[in-house]
């Protein structure tokens, strides 16, 4: 295992869920972590909680100027993890009722991924790598009104595989999470999903941000892995 001490890690979506859990893992390895998301106060809270060497970088992934400014402030870095998503569950809508605005907002995750990867490509060090976030729904779509969001995840998947060729030797990998207990869901939804997972999933529990973060960490730091989509879904695609 290469030493990760003083490596520079940019985590977009660090104020919550998977991003926050991943920040903790890199701090344990004495890396320098750039905590990135929209809300400065949430990032400062994470900074206080996890200790180590961190920098708070507020940025709106949907604003090209804001993204470019953030990456130019960070400068050269080694690893980028992208797990940001805006108000995802609020964008669910059955196709018959879906207005164009909701449909366009459903693709925000893709545009955020694109804006960050484009900016990052100018600053990533040789030997560095990128991990972005798709969803297990690209293999097993649900029927709960998430069609556009699933399409955004599929777009992220193919975009990232293309980049794995285009910007090699920089490595680019994709994680496809199943249902995970994070800020995407309300407390009520987390309770309902926990019960569902206990009774339905082969692993008999709902995924946690920490369980996902281990896979992000591995994909970012494994020098022989690129262009791969890793599903971490407690076995949901099996059933
Ligand atoms: N959790 C699940 O069950 C599940 C299932 C399948 C796929 N996924 C995928 O996993 C990813 C979400 O990860 P998560 O569950 O850890 O989500 P999360 O806990 O809701 O965190 C989302 C992060 O995105 C940031 N964010 C939102 N809008 C932003 C913007 N415009 N610019 C910059 N940052 C922004 C939020 O911070 P601020 O509010 O501070 O901006 C937050 O840090 C998504 O790609 C989602 O599709 C999740």
mmCIF file of C-alpha atoms and ligand atoms in Angstrom:
data_model
loop_
_atom_site.group_PDB
_atom_site.id
_atom_site.type_symbol
_atom_site.label_atom_id
_atom_site.label_comp_id
_atom_site.label_asym_id
_atom_site.label_seq_id
_atom_site.Cartn_x
_atom_site.Cartn_y
_atom_site.Cartn_z
ATOM 1 C CA UNK A 1 0.000 0.000 0.000
ATOM 2 C CA UNK A 2 1.355 3.421 -0.975
ATOM 3 C CA UNK A 3 1.708 5.969 1.801
ATOM 4 C CA UNK A 4 -1.249 8.340 1.841
ATOM 5 C CA UNK A 5 0.363 10.754 4.302
ATOM 6 C CA UNK A 6 0.140 14.316 2.941
ATOM 7 C CA UNK A 7 -1.645 13.158 -0.230
ATOM 8 C CA UNK A 8 -4.256 15.737 -1.232
ATOM 9 C CA UNK A 9 -7.800 14.409 -1.380
ATOM 10 C CA UNK A 10 -10.756 16.436 -2.700
ATOM 11 C CA UNK A 11 -14.153 15.195 -1.515
ATOM 12 C CA UNK A 12 -17.190 16.773 -3.200
ATOM 13 C CA UNK A 13 -20.217 16.015 -1.018
ATOM 14 C CA UNK A 14 -18.128 15.986 2.176
ATOM 15 C CA UNK A 15 -20.759 17.603 4.400
ATOM 16 C CA UNK A 16 -22.902 14.457 4.591
ATOM 17 C CA UNK A 17 -23.244 10.701 4.081
ATOM 18 C CA UNK A 18 -20.652 8.879 1.999
ATOM 19 C CA UNK A 19 -18.407 11.916 1.489
ATOM 20 C CA UNK A 20 -18.164 12.622 5.204
ATOM 21 C CA UNK A 21 -17.406 8.949 6.000
ATOM 22 C CA UNK A 22 -14.683 8.907 3.334
ATOM 23 C CA UNK A 23 -13.107 12.086 4.729
ATOM 24 C CA UNK A 24 -12.688 10.294 8.076
ATOM 25 C CA UNK A 25 -10.894 7.357 6.394
ATOM 26 C CA UNK A 26 -8.366 9.623 4.668
ATOM 27 C CA UNK A 27 -7.752 11.605 7.869
ATOM 28 C CA UNK A 28 -6.874 8.289 9.576
ATOM 29 C CA UNK A 29 -4.198 7.880 6.859
ATOM 30 C CA UNK A 30 -2.872 11.407 7.529
ATOM 31 C CA UNK A 31 -3.903 12.744 4.132
ATOM 32 C CA UNK A 32 -4.798 16.394 3.571
ATOM 33 C CA UNK A 33 -8.534 16.554 2.900
ATOM 34 C CA UNK A 34 -10.435 19.287 1.031
ATOM 35 C CA UNK A 35 -14.033 19.238 2.262
ATOM 36 C CA UNK A 36 -16.266 20.481 -0.561
ATOM 37 C CA UNK A 37 -20.049 21.094 -0.811
ATOM 38 C CA UNK A 38 -22.451 24.050 -0.954
ATOM 39 C CA UNK A 39 -22.864 24.799 2.745
ATOM 40 C CA UNK A 40 -19.867 26.226 4.584
ATOM 41 C CA UNK A 41 -21.414 25.826 8.056
ATOM 42 C CA UNK A 42 -22.000 22.070 7.529
ATOM 43 C CA UNK A 43 -18.429 21.626 6.237
ATOM 44 C CA UNK A 44 -17.023 23.460 9.271
ATOM 45 C CA UNK A 45 -18.973 21.117 11.528
ATOM 46 C CA UNK A 46 -17.431 18.099 9.752
ATOM 47 C CA UNK A 47 -13.991 19.745 9.991
ATOM 48 C CA UNK A 48 -14.359 20.078 13.753
ATOM 49 C CA UNK A 49 -15.667 16.533 14.108
ATOM 50 C CA UNK A 50 -12.990 14.669 12.142
ATOM 51 C CA UNK A 51 -9.814 16.593 13.084
ATOM 52 C CA UNK A 52 -6.637 16.130 11.040
ATOM 53 C CA UNK A 53 -5.586 18.530 8.278
ATOM 54 C CA UNK A 54 -8.650 19.710 6.352
ATOM 55 C CA UNK A 55 -9.644 22.712 4.263
ATOM 56 C CA UNK A 56 -13.236 23.883 3.844
ATOM 57 C CA UNK A 57 -14.108 24.792 0.239
ATOM 58 C CA UNK A 58 -17.717 25.914 -0.338
ATOM 59 C CA UNK A 59 -18.725 25.340 -3.966
ATOM 60 C CA UNK A 60 -21.858 24.887 -6.065
ATOM 61 C CA UNK A 61 -21.287 21.929 -8.388
ATOM 62 C CA UNK A 62 -23.879 23.333 -10.821
ATOM 63 C CA UNK A 63 -22.104 26.659 -11.280
ATOM 64 C CA UNK A 64 -19.154 26.381 -13.662
ATOM 65 C CA UNK A 65 -17.516 29.529 -12.278
ATOM 66 C CA UNK A 66 -17.838 28.324 -8.678
ATOM 67 C CA UNK A 67 -16.377 24.900 -9.568
ATOM 68 C CA UNK A 68 -13.433 26.342 -11.500
ATOM 69 C CA UNK A 69 -12.705 28.814 -8.698
ATOM 70 C CA UNK A 70 -12.750 26.015 -6.087
ATOM 71 C CA UNK A 71 -10.335 23.797 -8.035
ATOM 72 C CA UNK A 72 -7.991 26.671 -8.793
ATOM 73 C CA UNK A 73 -7.918 27.471 -5.051
ATOM 74 C CA UNK A 74 -7.165 23.806 -4.219
ATOM 75 C CA UNK A 75 -4.445 23.552 -6.891
ATOM 76 C CA UNK A 76 -2.657 20.272 -7.611
ATOM 77 C CA UNK A 77 -4.168 17.263 -5.854
ATOM 78 C CA UNK A 78 -4.081 13.436 -5.900
ATOM 79 C CA UNK A 79 -7.572 12.008 -5.397
ATOM 80 C CA UNK A 80 -11.105 13.233 -6.189
ATOM 81 C CA UNK A 81 -14.255 11.615 -4.814
ATOM 82 C CA UNK A 82 -17.596 12.899 -6.095
ATOM 83 C CA UNK A 83 -20.774 11.887 -4.235
ATOM 84 C CA UNK A 84 -22.740 15.173 -4.298
ATOM 85 C CA UNK A 85 -26.387 15.203 -5.272
ATOM 86 C CA UNK A 86 -29.008 17.891 -4.797
ATOM 87 C CA UNK A 87 -32.376 17.189 -3.163
ATOM 88 C CA UNK A 88 -32.523 13.941 -5.080
ATOM 89 C CA UNK A 89 -35.647 12.364 -3.649
ATOM 90 C CA UNK A 90 -37.622 15.598 -4.172
ATOM 91 C CA UNK A 91 -37.121 15.123 -7.914
ATOM 92 C CA UNK A 92 -39.036 11.872 -8.078
ATOM 93 C CA UNK A 93 -42.049 12.017 -10.369
ATOM 94 C CA UNK A 94 -44.049 9.603 -12.454
ATOM 95 C CA UNK A 95 -43.496 10.244 -16.178
ATOM 96 C CA UNK A 96 -47.146 11.231 -16.786
ATOM 97 C CA UNK A 97 -46.806 14.105 -14.283
ATOM 98 C CA UNK A 98 -43.196 15.061 -14.883
ATOM 99 C CA UNK A 99 -42.731 18.655 -15.975
ATOM 100 C CA UNK A 100 -39.698 19.710 -17.962
ATOM 101 C CA UNK A 101 -38.139 21.595 -15.078
ATOM 102 C CA UNK A 102 -38.128 18.494 -12.850
ATOM 103 C CA UNK A 103 -36.801 16.396 -15.731
ATOM 104 C CA UNK A 104 -33.931 18.837 -16.266
ATOM 105 C CA UNK A 105 -33.181 19.065 -12.536
ATOM 106 C CA UNK A 106 -33.051 15.262 -12.425
ATOM 107 C CA UNK A 107 -29.855 15.462 -14.493
ATOM 108 C CA UNK A 108 -28.081 17.796 -12.034
ATOM 109 C CA UNK A 109 -25.964 14.985 -10.640
ATOM 110 C CA UNK A 110 -24.538 14.367 -14.109
ATOM 111 C CA UNK A 111 -23.765 18.058 -14.685
ATOM 112 C CA UNK A 112 -22.141 18.339 -11.255
ATOM 113 C CA UNK A 113 -19.985 15.306 -12.069
ATOM 114 C CA UNK A 114 -19.086 16.778 -15.450
ATOM 115 C CA UNK A 115 -18.201 20.238 -14.070
ATOM 116 C CA UNK A 116 -15.969 18.760 -11.350
ATOM 117 C CA UNK A 117 -14.202 16.205 -13.567
ATOM 118 C CA UNK A 118 -13.523 18.870 -16.209
ATOM 119 C CA UNK A 119 -11.985 21.218 -13.660
ATOM 120 C CA UNK A 120 -10.139 18.383 -11.893
ATOM 121 C CA UNK A 121 -8.488 17.132 -15.085
ATOM 122 C CA UNK A 122 -6.347 20.299 -15.113
ATOM 123 C CA UNK A 123 -5.055 19.829 -11.580
ATOM 124 C CA UNK A 124 -4.795 16.100 -10.828
ATOM 125 C CA UNK A 125 -1.260 14.800 -10.199
ATOM 126 C CA UNK A 126 0.245 11.895 -12.157
ATOM 127 C CA UNK A 127 -0.716 8.684 -10.368
ATOM 128 C CA UNK A 128 -3.935 10.269 -9.131
ATOM 129 C CA UNK A 129 -7.482 8.987 -9.482
ATOM 130 C CA UNK A 130 -11.158 9.929 -9.540
ATOM 131 C CA UNK A 131 -14.210 8.107 -8.199
ATOM 132 C CA UNK A 132 -17.733 9.200 -9.127
ATOM 133 C CA UNK A 133 -21.153 7.962 -8.045
ATOM 134 C CA UNK A 134 -23.754 6.159 -10.118
ATOM 135 C CA UNK A 135 -26.447 3.880 -8.626
ATOM 136 C CA UNK A 136 -27.383 0.195 -8.608
ATOM 137 C CA UNK A 137 -30.597 1.418 -10.239
ATOM 138 C CA UNK A 138 -28.752 1.473 -13.581
ATOM 139 C CA UNK A 139 -28.980 -2.337 -13.411
ATOM 140 C CA UNK A 140 -32.275 -2.728 -11.565
ATOM 141 C CA UNK A 141 -34.408 0.409 -11.947
ATOM 142 C CA UNK A 142 -37.198 0.867 -9.434
ATOM 143 C CA UNK A 143 -40.694 1.987 -10.403
ATOM 144 C CA UNK A 144 -40.916 4.828 -7.904
ATOM 145 C CA UNK A 145 -40.628 7.807 -10.255
ATOM 146 C CA UNK A 146 -36.833 7.872 -10.400
ATOM 147 C CA UNK A 147 -36.533 7.410 -14.168
ATOM 148 C CA UNK A 148 -34.670 10.661 -14.859
ATOM 149 C CA UNK A 149 -32.374 10.250 -11.859
ATOM 150 C CA UNK A 150 -31.582 6.705 -12.981
ATOM 151 C CA UNK A 151 -30.782 8.088 -16.430
ATOM 152 C CA UNK A 152 -28.432 10.621 -14.763
ATOM 153 C CA UNK A 153 -26.674 7.733 -12.979
ATOM 154 C CA UNK A 154 -26.315 5.844 -16.256
ATOM 155 C CA UNK A 155 -24.881 8.984 -17.886
ATOM 156 C CA UNK A 156 -22.354 9.322 -15.040
ATOM 157 C CA UNK A 157 -21.382 5.668 -15.522
ATOM 158 C CA UNK A 158 -20.596 5.926 -19.242
ATOM 159 C CA UNK A 159 -19.058 9.397 -18.930
ATOM 160 C CA UNK A 160 -16.622 8.134 -16.286
ATOM 161 C CA UNK A 161 -15.687 5.010 -18.266
ATOM 162 C CA UNK A 162 -14.945 7.254 -21.258
ATOM 163 C CA UNK A 163 -12.750 9.473 -19.091
ATOM 164 C CA UNK A 164 -10.867 6.403 -17.842
ATOM 165 C CA UNK A 165 -9.624 6.044 -21.424
ATOM 166 C CA UNK A 166 -9.369 9.720 -22.310
ATOM 167 C CA UNK A 167 -7.336 10.931 -19.317
ATOM 168 C CA UNK A 168 -5.316 7.770 -18.573
ATOM 169 C CA UNK A 169 -3.015 7.099 -16.776
ATOM 170 C CA UNK A 170 -5.301 8.979 -14.358
ATOM 171 C CA UNK A 171 -7.670 6.278 -13.127
ATOM 172 C CA UNK A 172 -11.437 6.802 -13.064
ATOM 173 C CA UNK A 173 -13.854 4.411 -11.333
ATOM 174 C CA UNK A 174 -17.538 4.403 -10.513
ATOM 175 C CA UNK A 175 -19.397 3.240 -7.407
ATOM 176 C CA UNK A 176 -23.025 2.132 -7.776
ATOM 177 C CA UNK A 177 -24.615 2.251 -4.294
ATOM 178 C CA UNK A 178 -27.807 0.496 -3.307
ATOM 179 C CA UNK A 179 -30.000 1.951 -0.573
ATOM 180 C CA UNK A 180 -27.797 3.606 2.056
ATOM 181 C CA UNK A 181 -28.676 5.390 5.295
ATOM 182 C CA UNK A 182 -27.586 8.974 4.417
ATOM 183 C CA UNK A 183 -28.867 12.524 4.024
ATOM 184 C CA UNK A 184 -30.695 11.535 0.829
ATOM 185 C CA UNK A 185 -33.506 10.099 2.984
ATOM 186 C CA UNK A 186 -35.710 11.518 5.761
ATOM 187 C CA UNK A 187 -35.564 9.896 9.226
ATOM 188 C CA UNK A 188 -38.916 8.267 8.538
ATOM 189 C CA UNK A 189 -37.699 6.814 5.245
ATOM 190 C CA UNK A 190 -34.529 5.519 6.951
ATOM 191 C CA UNK A 191 -36.664 3.669 9.510
ATOM 192 C CA UNK A 192 -38.865 2.137 6.799
ATOM 193 C CA UNK A 193 -35.861 1.149 4.663
ATOM 194 C CA UNK A 194 -34.116 -0.410 7.692
ATOM 195 C CA UNK A 195 -37.124 -2.671 8.256
ATOM 196 C CA UNK A 196 -37.316 -3.488 4.534
ATOM 197 C CA UNK A 197 -33.582 -4.271 4.361
ATOM 198 C CA UNK A 198 -33.742 -6.547 7.423
ATOM 199 C CA UNK A 199 -36.508 -8.579 5.815
ATOM 200 C CA UNK A 200 -35.459 -8.415 2.153
ATOM 201 C CA UNK A 201 -31.757 -7.971 1.496
ATOM 202 C CA UNK A 202 -29.374 -10.969 1.560
ATOM 203 C CA UNK A 203 -27.156 -9.053 4.048
ATOM 204 C CA UNK A 204 -30.200 -8.382 6.290
ATOM 205 C CA UNK A 205 -29.374 -4.742 7.023
ATOM 206 C CA UNK A 206 -29.490 -1.298 5.416
ATOM 207 C CA UNK A 207 -26.215 0.022 4.015
ATOM 208 C CA UNK A 208 -24.272 2.635 5.951
ATOM 209 C CA UNK A 209 -22.117 5.514 4.730
ATOM 210 C CA UNK A 210 -19.071 3.843 6.338
ATOM 211 C CA UNK A 211 -19.676 0.622 4.383
ATOM 212 C CA UNK A 212 -19.761 2.589 1.128
ATOM 213 C CA UNK A 213 -16.768 4.745 2.035
ATOM 214 C CA UNK A 214 -14.483 1.675 2.300
ATOM 215 C CA UNK A 215 -15.167 0.920 -1.358
ATOM 216 C CA UNK A 216 -14.569 4.521 -2.458
ATOM 217 C CA UNK A 217 -11.288 4.436 -0.535
ATOM 218 C CA UNK A 218 -10.213 1.185 -2.179
ATOM 219 C CA UNK A 219 -11.152 2.314 -5.692
ATOM 220 C CA UNK A 220 -9.311 5.623 -5.236
ATOM 221 C CA UNK A 221 -6.111 4.067 -3.928
ATOM 222 C CA UNK A 222 -5.839 0.756 -5.840
ATOM 223 C CA UNK A 223 -3.308 1.469 -8.635
ATOM 224 C CA UNK A 224 -4.572 -1.411 -10.817
ATOM 225 C CA UNK A 225 -8.227 -0.420 -10.987
ATOM 226 C CA UNK A 226 -9.730 1.815 -13.666
ATOM 227 C CA UNK A 227 -12.920 2.065 -15.737
ATOM 228 C CA UNK A 228 -14.736 -0.240 -13.321
ATOM 229 C CA UNK A 229 -18.216 0.079 -11.842
ATOM 230 C CA UNK A 230 -18.452 -1.455 -8.372
ATOM 231 C CA UNK A 231 -21.906 -2.234 -7.025
ATOM 232 C CA UNK A 232 -22.301 -2.020 -3.237
ATOM 233 C CA UNK A 233 -25.946 -2.823 -2.587
ATOM 234 C CA UNK A 234 -26.259 -5.546 0.059
ATOM 235 C CA UNK A 235 -27.261 -7.986 -2.677
ATOM 236 C CA UNK A 236 -30.243 -6.015 -4.009
ATOM 237 C CA UNK A 237 -29.330 -6.706 -7.644
ATOM 238 C CA UNK A 238 -29.491 -10.458 -6.866
ATOM 239 C CA UNK A 239 -33.092 -10.582 -5.764
HETATM 240 N N1 LIG B 1 -28.122 7.069 -0.239
HETATM 241 C C1 LIG B 1 -28.683 6.212 -1.080
HETATM 242 O O1 LIG B 1 -29.581 5.428 -0.725
HETATM 243 C C2 LIG B 1 -28.207 6.154 -2.519
HETATM 244 C C3 LIG B 1 -28.690 5.142 -3.363
HETATM 245 C C4 LIG B 1 -28.245 5.084 -4.676
HETATM 246 C C5 LIG B 1 -27.344 6.037 -5.131
HETATM 247 N N2 LIG B 1 -26.918 7.010 -4.299
HETATM 248 C C6 LIG B 1 -26.014 8.030 -4.826
HETATM 249 O O2 LIG B 1 -25.053 8.424 -3.853
HETATM 250 C C7 LIG B 1 -24.817 9.830 -3.982
HETATM 251 C C8 LIG B 1 -25.277 10.570 -2.737
HETATM 252 O O3 LIG B 1 -24.498 10.245 -1.669
HETATM 253 P P1 LIG B 1 -25.062 10.342 -0.172
HETATM 254 O O4 LIG B 1 -26.085 9.302 -0.029
HETATM 255 O O5 LIG B 1 -23.876 10.377 0.708
HETATM 256 O O6 LIG B 1 -25.828 11.776 -0.186
HETATM 257 P P2 LIG B 1 -26.064 12.884 0.921
HETATM 258 O O7 LIG B 1 -25.794 12.389 2.299
HETATM 259 O O8 LIG B 1 -27.409 13.471 0.634
HETATM 260 O O9 LIG B 1 -24.956 13.987 0.542
HETATM 261 C C9 LIG B 1 -25.083 14.765 -0.613
HETATM 262 C C10 LIG B 1 -23.984 15.818 -0.612
HETATM 263 O O10 LIG B 1 -24.114 16.619 -1.787
HETATM 264 C C11 LIG B 1 -23.856 17.976 -1.434
HETATM 265 N N3 LIG B 1 -24.466 18.842 -2.438
HETATM 266 C C12 LIG B 1 -25.785 18.951 -2.756
HETATM 267 N N4 LIG B 1 -25.961 19.842 -3.746
HETATM 268 C C13 LIG B 1 -24.732 20.330 -4.052
HETATM 269 C C14 LIG B 1 -24.267 21.303 -4.971
HETATM 270 N N5 LIG B 1 -25.112 21.959 -5.805
HETATM 271 N N6 LIG B 1 -22.937 21.559 -5.030
HETATM 272 C C15 LIG B 1 -22.075 20.919 -4.198
HETATM 273 N N7 LIG B 1 -22.464 19.989 -3.289
HETATM 274 C C16 LIG B 1 -23.777 19.705 -3.218
HETATM 275 C C17 LIG B 1 -24.475 18.088 -0.032
HETATM 276 O O11 LIG B 1 -23.933 19.117 0.735
HETATM 277 P P3 LIG B 1 -24.508 20.607 0.895
HETATM 278 O O12 LIG B 1 -25.951 20.482 1.284
HETATM 279 O O13 LIG B 1 -23.624 21.227 1.913
HETATM 280 O O14 LIG B 1 -24.292 21.196 -0.427
HETATM 281 C C18 LIG B 1 -24.009 16.752 0.571
HETATM 282 O O15 LIG B 1 -22.696 16.890 1.081
HETATM 283 C C19 LIG B 1 -25.671 10.295 -5.172
HETATM 284 O O16 LIG B 1 -24.923 10.207 -6.346
HETATM 285 C C20 LIG B 1 -26.795 9.288 -5.169
HETATM 286 O O17 LIG B 1 -27.435 9.181 -6.432
HETATM 287 C C21 LIG B 1 -27.310 7.097 -3.004
#
